Short mmCIF file of C-alpha atoms in Angstrom, two decimals:
data_model
loop_
_atom_site.label_atom_id
_atom_site.label_comp_id
_atom_site.label_asym_id
_atom_site.label_seq_id
_atom_site.Cartn_x
_atom_site.Cartn_y
_atom_site.Cartn_z
CA UNK A 1 -65.08 -56.79 -21.26
CA UNK A 2 -66.04 -60.44 -20.89
CA UNK A 3 -64.10 -63.06 -22.88
CA UNK A 4 -67.11 -64.18 -24.90
CA UNK A 5 -67.80 -60.64 -26.10
CA UNK A 6 -64.13 -60.11 -26.95
CA UNK A 7 -63.97 -63.34 -28.94
CA UNK A 8 -67.13 -62.52 -30.87
CA UNK A 9 -65.69 -59.15 -31.82
CA UNK A 10 -62.41 -60.83 -32.74
CA UNK A 11 -64.25 -63.34 -34.90
CA UNK A 12 -66.22 -60.59 -36.62
CA UNK A 13 -63.07 -58.58 -37.30
CA UNK A 14 -61.11 -61.50 -38.69
CA UNK A 15 -63.88 -63.13 -40.70
CA UNK A 16 -65.45 -60.55 -42.99
CA UNK A 17 -68.84 -60.78 -44.63
CA UNK A 18 -71.13 -63.76 -44.25
CA UNK A 19 -68.42 -65.90 -42.69
CA UNK A 20 -67.78 -63.36 -39.97
CA UNK A 21 -71.45 -62.99 -39.16
CA UNK A 22 -71.81 -66.77 -39.04
CA UNK A 23 -68.92 -66.97 -36.61
CA UNK A 24 -70.53 -64.46 -34.34
CA UNK A 25 -73.95 -66.10 -34.52
CA UNK A 26 -72.81 -69.19 -34.26
CA UNK A 27 -53.45 -107.97 -35.89
CA UNK A 28 -49.81 -107.94 -35.26
CA UNK A 29 -49.98 -106.96 -31.68
CA UNK A 30 -52.57 -107.33 -28.98
CA UNK A 31 -53.46 -103.88 -27.72
CA UNK A 32 -52.42 -103.31 -24.10
CA UNK A 33 -54.99 -104.06 -21.44
CA UNK A 34 -54.80 -100.52 -20.13
CA UNK A 35 -55.94 -99.01 -23.45
CA UNK A 36 -59.04 -97.80 -21.62
CA UNK A 37 -59.77 -97.50 -17.93
CA UNK A 38 -61.68 -99.61 -15.48
CA UNK A 39 -65.44 -99.45 -15.55
CA UNK A 40 -67.08 -97.07 -13.10
CA UNK A 41 -70.79 -97.28 -12.18
CA UNK A 42 -72.83 -94.71 -14.11
CA UNK A 43 -74.15 -93.19 -10.92
CA UNK A 44 -70.58 -92.42 -9.88
CA UNK A 45 -69.92 -90.38 -13.05
CA UNK A 46 -70.84 -86.74 -13.39
CA UNK A 47 -70.63 -83.90 -15.87
CA UNK A 48 -67.48 -82.71 -14.16
CA UNK A 49 -66.50 -80.10 -16.78
CA UNK A 50 -67.62 -78.69 -20.13
CA UNK A 51 -67.31 -81.40 -22.75
CA UNK A 52 -67.62 -84.19 -20.18
CA UNK A 53 -70.88 -86.06 -19.66
CA UNK A 54 -71.65 -89.37 -18.03
CA UNK A 55 -71.31 -91.00 -21.45
CA UNK A 56 -68.65 -89.14 -23.43
CA UNK A 57 -65.70 -86.77 -23.54
CA UNK A 58 -65.68 -84.31 -26.44
CA UNK A 59 -62.38 -83.42 -28.11
CA UNK A 60 -62.10 -80.45 -30.50
CA UNK A 61 -60.01 -80.55 -33.69
CA UNK A 62 -59.53 -77.99 -36.46
CA UNK A 63 -57.53 -79.16 -39.48
CA UNK A 64 -57.28 -79.25 -43.25
CA UNK A 65 -59.69 -81.96 -44.33
CA UNK A 66 -60.39 -80.66 -47.82
CA UNK A 67 -58.43 -79.00 -50.60
CA UNK A 68 -54.76 -79.20 -51.52
CA UNK A 69 -53.73 -80.19 -47.98
CA UNK A 70 -56.59 -82.65 -47.34
CA UNK A 71 -54.21 -85.54 -46.75
CA UNK A 72 -52.69 -83.86 -43.71
CA UNK A 73 -55.85 -83.48 -41.64
CA UNK A 74 -57.36 -86.70 -42.95
CA UNK A 75 -54.46 -88.93 -41.93
CA UNK A 76 -53.90 -87.14 -38.62
CA UNK A 77 -57.56 -87.66 -37.73
CA UNK A 78 -57.52 -91.30 -38.80
CA UNK A 79 -54.44 -92.13 -36.75
CA UNK A 80 -55.91 -90.69 -33.57
CA UNK A 81 -59.36 -92.10 -34.23
CA UNK A 82 -58.07 -95.64 -34.63
CA UNK A 83 -56.80 -95.59 -31.04
CA UNK A 84 -59.96 -93.94 -29.76
CA UNK A 85 -61.98 -96.64 -31.55
CA UNK A 86 -60.05 -99.31 -29.67
CA UNK A 87 -60.42 -97.52 -26.33
CA UNK A 88 -64.14 -97.05 -26.93
CA UNK A 89 -64.53 -100.71 -27.87
CA UNK A 90 -63.02 -101.59 -24.50
CA UNK A 91 -65.49 -99.41 -22.63
CA UNK A 92 -63.92 -95.97 -23.00
CA UNK A 93 -62.08 -94.07 -20.29
CA UNK A 94 -63.91 -94.76 -17.01
CA UNK A 95 -66.94 -95.72 -19.07
CA UNK A 96 -66.93 -92.61 -21.25
CA UNK A 97 -66.55 -92.79 -25.01
CA UNK A 98 -64.08 -90.42 -26.67
CA UNK A 99 -65.65 -88.33 -29.41
CA UNK A 100 -63.75 -86.05 -31.77
CA UNK A 101 -65.56 -82.95 -33.03
CA UNK A 102 -63.68 -82.10 -36.21
CA UNK A 103 -64.02 -78.90 -38.24
CA UNK A 104 -62.37 -78.15 -41.58
CA UNK A 105 -60.23 -75.01 -41.86
CA UNK A 106 -58.82 -75.75 -45.34
CA UNK A 107 -55.34 -74.96 -43.96
CA UNK A 108 -56.28 -71.28 -43.72
CA UNK A 109 -55.84 -69.07 -40.61
CA UNK A 110 -59.20 -67.30 -40.43
CA UNK A 111 -61.36 -70.43 -40.61
CA UNK A 112 -59.16 -71.96 -37.92
CA UNK A 113 -59.87 -68.99 -35.63
CA UNK A 114 -63.59 -69.36 -36.32
CA UNK A 115 -63.43 -73.10 -35.67
CA UNK A 116 -61.61 -72.62 -32.38
CA UNK A 117 -64.26 -70.21 -31.13
CA UNK A 118 -67.02 -72.57 -32.26
CA UNK A 119 -65.43 -75.60 -30.62
CA UNK A 120 -65.08 -73.83 -27.28
CA UNK A 121 -68.26 -71.74 -27.26
CA UNK A 122 -70.81 -73.81 -29.17
CA UNK A 123 -69.49 -77.37 -29.08
CA UNK A 124 -68.19 -77.01 -25.50
CA UNK A 125 -65.33 -79.44 -25.98
CA UNK A 126 -63.30 -80.58 -22.98
CA UNK A 127 -59.98 -79.77 -24.66
CA UNK A 128 -58.45 -79.21 -28.11
CA UNK A 129 -56.20 -81.66 -29.90
CA UNK A 130 -54.41 -82.36 -33.17
CA UNK A 131 -54.56 -79.00 -34.88
CA UNK A 132 -52.76 -79.01 -38.24
CA UNK A 133 -50.40 -76.34 -39.53
CA UNK A 134 -48.37 -73.34 -38.46
CA UNK A 135 -50.28 -70.54 -40.24
CA UNK A 136 -53.50 -71.84 -38.73
CA UNK A 137 -52.37 -72.58 -35.19
CA UNK A 138 -50.39 -69.36 -34.77
CA UNK A 139 -53.60 -67.39 -35.35
CA UNK A 140 -55.59 -69.61 -33.00
CA UNK A 141 -53.12 -69.36 -30.12
CA UNK A 142 -54.31 -65.92 -28.89
CA UNK A 143 -57.88 -67.27 -28.81
CA UNK A 144 -56.80 -70.32 -26.81
CA UNK A 145 -54.90 -68.09 -24.40
CA UNK A 146 -58.08 -66.12 -23.64
CA UNK A 147 -59.46 -69.27 -22.02
CA UNK A 148 -56.54 -69.62 -19.61
CA UNK A 149 -58.78 -69.23 -16.56
CA UNK A 150 -60.85 -72.18 -17.83
CA UNK A 151 -57.69 -74.31 -18.19
CA UNK A 152 -58.21 -74.97 -21.90
CA UNK A 153 -55.24 -76.78 -23.43
CA UNK A 154 -54.27 -78.03 -26.87
CA UNK A 155 -52.77 -81.52 -26.74
CA UNK A 156 -50.71 -82.54 -29.76
CA UNK A 157 -50.48 -80.65 -33.03
CA UNK A 158 -49.08 -81.27 -36.48
CA UNK A 159 -46.55 -78.44 -36.57
CA UNK A 160 -43.05 -78.01 -35.21
CA UNK A 161 -43.09 -74.21 -35.18
CA UNK A 162 -41.87 -72.12 -32.27
CA UNK A 163 -44.82 -69.90 -31.18
CA UNK A 164 -46.57 -72.69 -29.23
CA UNK A 165 -43.22 -73.65 -27.68
CA UNK A 166 -42.49 -70.22 -26.26
CA UNK A 167 -44.12 -67.63 -24.01
CA UNK A 168 -46.84 -66.51 -23.87
CA UNK A 169 -48.48 -69.59 -25.40
CA UNK A 170 -46.41 -72.59 -24.34
CA UNK A 171 -48.29 -73.06 -21.06
CA UNK A 172 -51.51 -73.65 -23.02
CA UNK A 173 -50.10 -76.23 -25.45
CA UNK A 174 -48.70 -79.73 -24.93
CA UNK A 175 -46.44 -80.32 -27.92
CA UNK A 176 -45.67 -83.99 -28.45
CA UNK A 177 -43.43 -83.94 -31.53
CA UNK A 178 -39.93 -82.52 -32.05
CA UNK A 179 -39.68 -78.97 -33.39
CA UNK A 180 -38.78 -77.73 -36.87
CA UNK A 181 -35.62 -76.24 -35.39
CA UNK A 182 -34.63 -79.71 -34.27
CA UNK A 183 -35.51 -81.24 -37.64
CA UNK A 184 -33.63 -78.60 -39.62
CA UNK A 185 -30.63 -78.69 -37.29
CA UNK A 186 -30.41 -82.44 -37.81
CA UNK A 187 -30.75 -82.13 -41.60
CA UNK A 188 -28.13 -79.38 -41.83
CA UNK A 189 -25.81 -81.48 -39.71
CA UNK A 190 -26.11 -84.48 -42.05
CA UNK A 191 -25.63 -82.45 -45.22
CA UNK A 192 -22.72 -80.59 -43.66
CA UNK A 193 -21.04 -83.88 -42.84
CA UNK A 194 -21.39 -84.83 -46.51
CA UNK A 195 -19.55 -81.66 -47.53
CA UNK A 196 -22.47 -79.43 -48.52
CA UNK A 197 -21.65 -75.78 -47.84
CA UNK A 198 -24.02 -73.95 -50.19
CA UNK A 199 -27.41 -74.84 -48.74
CA UNK A 200 -30.55 -73.32 -50.22
CA UNK A 201 -34.12 -73.22 -48.98
CA UNK A 202 -37.50 -73.48 -50.67
CA UNK A 203 -40.43 -72.70 -48.43
CA UNK A 204 -44.10 -71.88 -48.19
CA UNK A 205 -44.59 -68.12 -47.99
CA UNK A 206 -46.12 -67.97 -44.52
CA UNK A 207 -45.34 -68.54 -40.85
CA UNK A 208 -44.66 -72.23 -41.46
CA UNK A 209 -42.14 -71.57 -44.20
CA UNK A 210 -40.45 -68.88 -42.15
CA UNK A 211 -40.18 -71.25 -39.21
CA UNK A 212 -38.33 -73.81 -41.31
CA UNK A 213 -36.04 -71.24 -42.90
CA UNK A 214 -35.25 -69.87 -39.44
CA UNK A 215 -34.22 -73.37 -38.37
CA UNK A 216 -31.85 -73.67 -41.33
CA UNK A 217 -30.39 -70.20 -40.72
CA UNK A 218 -29.74 -70.94 -37.06
CA UNK A 219 -28.06 -74.26 -37.83
CA UNK A 220 -25.84 -72.69 -40.47
CA UNK A 221 -25.00 -69.68 -38.28
CA UNK A 222 -23.67 -72.08 -35.66
CA UNK A 223 -21.16 -73.15 -38.33
CA UNK A 224 -20.34 -69.63 -39.47
CA UNK A 225 -22.35 -70.01 -42.67
CA UNK A 226 -25.48 -68.50 -44.21
CA UNK A 227 -28.31 -69.65 -46.45
CA UNK A 228 -26.95 -69.59 -50.01
CA UNK A 229 -30.28 -69.02 -51.73
CA UNK A 230 -33.92 -68.64 -50.72
CA UNK A 231 -37.14 -69.07 -52.70
CA UNK A 232 -40.80 -69.38 -51.73
CA UNK A 233 -44.16 -70.51 -53.08
CA UNK A 234 -47.73 -69.59 -52.16
CA UNK A 235 -49.72 -71.80 -49.80
CA UNK A 236 -52.25 -73.85 -51.75
CA UNK A 237 -49.97 -74.58 -54.71
CA UNK A 238 -50.77 -77.72 -56.68
CA UNK A 239 -48.54 -80.55 -57.82
CA UNK A 240 -48.80 -79.60 -61.51
CA UNK A 241 -47.81 -75.96 -60.91
CA UNK A 242 -44.65 -74.73 -62.65
CA UNK A 243 -41.92 -74.10 -60.07
CA UNK A 244 -39.18 -73.32 -62.62
CA UNK A 245 -38.59 -69.75 -61.31
CA UNK A 246 -37.76 -71.15 -57.85
CA UNK A 247 -35.70 -74.00 -59.27
CA UNK A 248 -33.71 -71.74 -61.60
CA UNK A 249 -33.07 -69.16 -58.87
CA UNK A 250 -31.55 -71.77 -56.56
CA UNK A 251 -29.66 -73.38 -59.41
CA UNK A 252 -28.08 -70.03 -60.34
CA UNK A 253 -27.14 -69.53 -56.70
CA UNK A 254 -25.04 -72.69 -56.96
CA UNK A 255 -26.63 -74.49 -54.02
CA UNK A 256 -25.57 -78.09 -53.44
CA UNK A 257 -28.59 -79.10 -51.33
CA UNK A 258 -32.14 -77.74 -51.00
CA UNK A 259 -34.03 -77.91 -47.69
CA UNK A 260 -37.78 -77.51 -48.19
CA UNK A 261 -40.47 -76.38 -45.77
CA UNK A 262 -43.90 -76.84 -47.28
CA UNK A 263 -46.86 -79.12 -47.96
CA UNK A 264 -46.89 -82.16 -50.21
CA UNK A 265 -48.31 -80.61 -53.38
CA UNK A 266 -46.14 -77.49 -53.42
CA UNK A 267 -42.98 -79.38 -52.49
CA UNK A 268 -43.79 -82.21 -54.86
CA UNK A 269 -44.12 -79.64 -57.64
CA UNK A 270 -40.64 -78.33 -56.83
CA UNK A 271 -39.12 -81.82 -56.95
CA UNK A 272 -40.90 -82.63 -60.21
CA UNK A 273 -39.82 -79.36 -61.85
CA UNK A 274 -36.20 -79.69 -60.70
CA UNK A 275 -35.88 -83.19 -62.13
CA UNK A 276 -37.65 -82.24 -65.35
CA UNK A 277 -35.09 -79.46 -65.79
CA UNK A 278 -32.26 -81.93 -65.26
CA UNK A 279 -31.25 -80.62 -61.83
CA UNK A 280 -30.48 -83.59 -59.58
CA UNK A 281 -29.45 -81.73 -56.44
CA UNK A 282 -30.33 -83.48 -53.14
CA UNK A 283 -33.70 -82.25 -51.85
CA UNK A 284 -35.05 -82.71 -48.33
CA UNK A 285 -38.37 -82.06 -46.64
CA UNK A 286 -39.48 -81.92 -43.02
CA UNK A 287 -42.11 -84.12 -41.41
CA UNK A 288 -45.08 -81.81 -42.00
CA UNK A 289 -44.82 -82.12 -45.77
CA UNK A 290 -46.92 -85.27 -45.87
CA UNK A 291 -44.17 -87.47 -47.25
CA UNK A 292 -46.41 -90.39 -48.18
CA UNK A 293 -48.85 -88.20 -50.11
CA UNK A 294 -45.95 -86.44 -51.88
CA UNK A 295 -44.34 -89.76 -52.75
CA UNK A 296 -47.60 -91.05 -54.22
CA UNK A 297 -47.81 -88.01 -56.50
CA UNK A 298 -44.18 -88.35 -57.61
CA UNK A 299 -44.46 -92.07 -58.27
CA UNK A 300 -47.68 -91.71 -60.26
CA UNK A 301 -46.20 -88.89 -62.33
CA UNK A 302 -42.99 -90.85 -62.85
CA UNK A 303 -44.82 -93.88 -64.15
CA UNK A 304 -46.77 -91.73 -66.57
CA UNK A 305 -43.56 -90.10 -67.84
CA UNK A 306 -41.07 -92.93 -67.58
CA UNK A 307 -38.90 -91.09 -65.08
CA UNK A 308 -37.81 -91.64 -61.48
CA UNK A 309 -38.49 -88.53 -59.41
CA UNK A 310 -37.50 -90.10 -56.09
CA UNK A 311 -33.70 -90.16 -56.34
CA UNK A 312 -31.69 -87.94 -53.96
CA UNK A 313 -34.88 -87.25 -52.03
CA UNK A 314 -34.80 -87.42 -48.24
CA UNK A 315 -37.32 -86.62 -45.52
CA UNK A 316 -36.99 -86.01 -41.80
CA UNK A 317 -39.68 -87.57 -39.60
CA UNK A 318 -40.68 -87.19 -35.96
CA UNK A 319 -41.95 -90.75 -35.53
CA UNK A 320 -40.18 -93.98 -36.49
CA UNK A 321 -40.94 -95.95 -39.63
CA UNK A 322 -44.43 -97.42 -39.73
CA UNK A 323 -42.81 -100.57 -41.16
CA UNK A 324 -40.70 -101.18 -38.03
CA UNK A 325 -42.90 -103.80 -36.38
CA UNK A 326 -40.16 -104.59 -33.86
CA UNK A 327 -41.52 -101.55 -32.02
CA UNK A 328 -44.67 -102.57 -30.08
CA UNK A 329 -46.34 -99.21 -30.61
CA UNK A 330 -45.87 -99.43 -34.37
CA UNK A 331 -47.12 -103.04 -34.40
CA UNK A 332 -50.23 -102.01 -32.47
CA UNK A 333 -50.85 -99.04 -34.76
CA UNK A 334 -50.73 -101.26 -37.83
CA UNK A 335 -53.00 -103.87 -36.24
CA UNK A 336 -55.57 -101.24 -35.29
CA UNK A 337 -55.46 -99.61 -38.73
CA UNK A 338 -56.24 -103.00 -40.24
CA UNK A 339 -58.99 -103.68 -37.70
CA UNK A 340 -60.84 -100.37 -37.83
CA UNK A 341 -59.70 -98.53 -41.01
CA UNK A 342 -61.37 -95.36 -39.71
CA UNK A 343 -63.15 -92.97 -42.04
CA UNK A 344 -63.96 -89.31 -41.59
CA UNK A 345 -67.50 -88.04 -41.05
CA UNK A 346 -69.12 -87.42 -44.44
CA UNK A 347 -69.06 -83.64 -43.97
CA UNK A 348 -65.27 -83.66 -43.63
CA UNK A 349 -64.32 -85.99 -46.48
CA UNK A 350 -62.58 -84.80 -49.61
CA UNK A 351 -63.64 -87.20 -52.37
CA UNK A 352 -60.45 -86.45 -54.33
CA UNK A 353 -58.20 -87.73 -51.56
CA UNK A 354 -57.66 -91.48 -51.16
CA UNK A 355 -56.72 -92.42 -47.56
CA UNK A 356 -53.50 -94.37 -47.07
CA UNK A 357 -53.20 -97.74 -45.45
CA UNK A 358 -50.35 -96.52 -43.24
CA UNK A 359 -48.52 -93.21 -43.09
CA UNK A 360 -46.16 -91.24 -40.90
CA UNK A 361 -48.95 -88.74 -40.26
CA UNK A 362 -51.49 -91.29 -39.06
CA UNK A 363 -48.82 -92.93 -36.92
CA UNK A 364 -48.18 -89.54 -35.30
CA UNK A 365 -51.92 -89.13 -34.74
CA UNK A 366 -52.00 -92.53 -33.05
CA UNK A 367 -49.09 -91.53 -30.79
CA UNK A 368 -50.88 -88.32 -29.81
CA UNK A 369 -54.06 -90.24 -28.99
CA UNK A 370 -52.13 -92.54 -26.67
CA UNK A 371 -50.87 -89.51 -24.79
CA UNK A 372 -54.39 -88.08 -24.59
CA UNK A 373 -55.86 -91.32 -23.24
CA UNK A 374 -53.18 -91.68 -20.59
CA UNK A 375 -53.77 -88.09 -19.48
CA UNK A 376 -57.51 -88.71 -19.22
CA UNK A 377 -56.94 -91.94 -17.32
CA UNK A 378 -54.72 -90.16 -14.78
CA UNK A 379 -57.22 -87.30 -14.45
CA UNK A 380 -59.65 -89.70 -12.76
CA UNK A 381 -63.29 -90.76 -13.19
CA UNK A 382 -64.66 -87.21 -12.93
CA UNK A 383 -62.02 -85.11 -14.68
CA UNK A 384 -61.76 -81.36 -14.64
CA UNK A 385 -59.70 -79.36 -17.08
CA UNK A 386 -57.22 -78.47 -14.35
CA UNK A 387 -56.90 -82.13 -13.35
CA UNK A 388 -56.31 -83.10 -16.99
CA UNK A 389 -53.55 -80.53 -17.30
CA UNK A 390 -51.88 -81.76 -14.12
CA UNK A 391 -52.24 -85.35 -15.28
CA UNK A 392 -50.42 -84.57 -18.53
CA UNK A 393 -47.66 -82.81 -16.63
CA UNK A 394 -47.24 -85.92 -14.49
CA UNK A 395 -46.15 -88.01 -17.50
CA UNK A 396 -42.50 -88.94 -16.98
CA UNK A 397 -40.64 -91.39 -19.22
CA UNK A 398 -43.98 -92.62 -20.52
CA UNK A 399 -43.46 -95.60 -22.82
CA UNK A 400 -45.30 -95.16 -26.13
CA UNK A 401 -43.81 -98.27 -27.68
CA UNK A 402 -41.91 -96.30 -30.34
CA UNK A 403 -38.42 -96.50 -28.89
CA UNK A 404 -38.54 -93.03 -27.33
CA UNK A 405 -40.17 -92.21 -24.00
CA UNK A 406 -42.28 -89.08 -23.51
CA UNK A 407 -41.81 -86.67 -20.65
CA UNK A 408 -43.89 -83.62 -19.75
CA UNK A 409 -43.70 -81.37 -16.72
CA UNK A 410 -44.80 -77.92 -15.52
CA UNK A 411 -41.73 -76.46 -17.25
CA UNK A 412 -41.62 -78.92 -20.14
CA UNK A 413 -44.45 -78.89 -22.66
CA UNK A 414 -42.66 -80.78 -25.44
CA UNK A 415 -42.76 -84.51 -24.89
CA UNK A 416 -40.46 -85.93 -27.57
CA UNK A 417 -37.24 -84.77 -29.23
CA UNK A 418 -36.39 -87.55 -31.68
CA UNK A 419 -35.77 -86.91 -35.38
CA UNK A 420 -35.58 -89.73 -37.94
CA UNK A 421 -34.42 -89.76 -41.57
CA UNK A 422 -35.90 -91.57 -44.54
CA UNK A 423 -35.21 -92.05 -48.24
CA UNK A 424 -37.18 -93.73 -51.02
CA UNK A 425 -36.54 -97.33 -51.98
CA UNK A 426 -38.89 -99.36 -54.19
CA UNK A 427 -41.57 -96.65 -53.93
CA UNK A 428 -41.51 -96.64 -50.11
CA UNK A 429 -39.91 -94.48 -47.46
CA UNK A 430 -37.24 -96.43 -45.59
CA UNK A 431 -34.80 -95.42 -42.84
CA UNK A 432 -31.50 -94.00 -44.06
CA UNK A 433 -28.56 -96.21 -43.20
CA UNK A 434 -26.07 -94.73 -45.69
CA UNK A 435 -26.33 -90.99 -46.32
CA UNK A 436 -23.86 -91.01 -49.19
CA UNK A 437 -26.04 -93.30 -51.26
CA UNK A 438 -29.26 -91.63 -50.09
CA UNK A 439 -28.33 -88.31 -51.75
CA UNK A 440 -26.97 -89.74 -55.01
CA UNK A 441 -29.02 -88.99 -58.11
#
């Protein structure tokens, strides 16, 4: 059976009712001079592949732009778009503008599957980029794999889960960030050094949460230990939800540190509830949480209640601090955010979410866009999907200006491995220099 027929049946099966039928039918730094590529006469350009015309290259993105996780997709999009805006202002890549076709999946698996099919079949994008979330991407991976003979790849994603890092999907995905296993291993190591032996976990009840918990379990097993207590919450939880059952369960288990794997509202609710109940145990989150959005919620709530909810709160990150302007990539990111301040298309905006001036998420989006542009530049003036893939795999020790070089290869589809740690000081995330003080209530 042909791929298109299979995918339409898949879409119909996964998306019941009307949705399923619709799926079937349906300036601190001067930017580097090589941000774009040299101009090529229009007559020399051709529509060399789907999603590539003489004037533009279309990039497909499915992410959470609305709802309780709106900040994740919004900031990821903005960070990438700010670099594309600069490249386009300089003439594009070989004269072609870069255009992102974004679709909202509300951080839910089935809409992400539908969006992926639409992006590839209807929108005819050249490649996919910057998907957001484990529960969404893990369901889209089988769809992406069905396009293997067309050399479809996903470049950059906002998830550190394992499925896209392992067979049979790794060859179709270029992961840029470090994995959740690496983040959790690093967090467990730091807490272990501080003497914590009873480590508990609080996680989103889905593939993302399981991925984080697996990382904690593996890191503890290497030390002959086990998770001391485990609790979960449902995806889509809000900041004002009562998380006292989870807090009390871990408190009764006697844990001396809690490692969270979730999104900013659900994890923020846990932190708020724990502090309101007088439990000042150290709490950590991984990079996906949306640390800046979570911090904003905690600070606002604290000011309204006369309480500091940010003590003994740490967060792992996969990009350096966006305040470290000694790094040329960070300085450029900040300059471009000030220059362009990108906004989402009206159809994707969530009016309840206020975009942030800078954030770890938008910085990561910017980093991913730099990788994309370099891959397109190396693919040549008339790129094919196969040439783009080979161009990405040719990146060796590529300097992103963030203090860590990126390397891809035919057998290496994860470009970076660095993990960073932050704590809150004066209502801002800052690098941890003293772990003992960082975890004190």
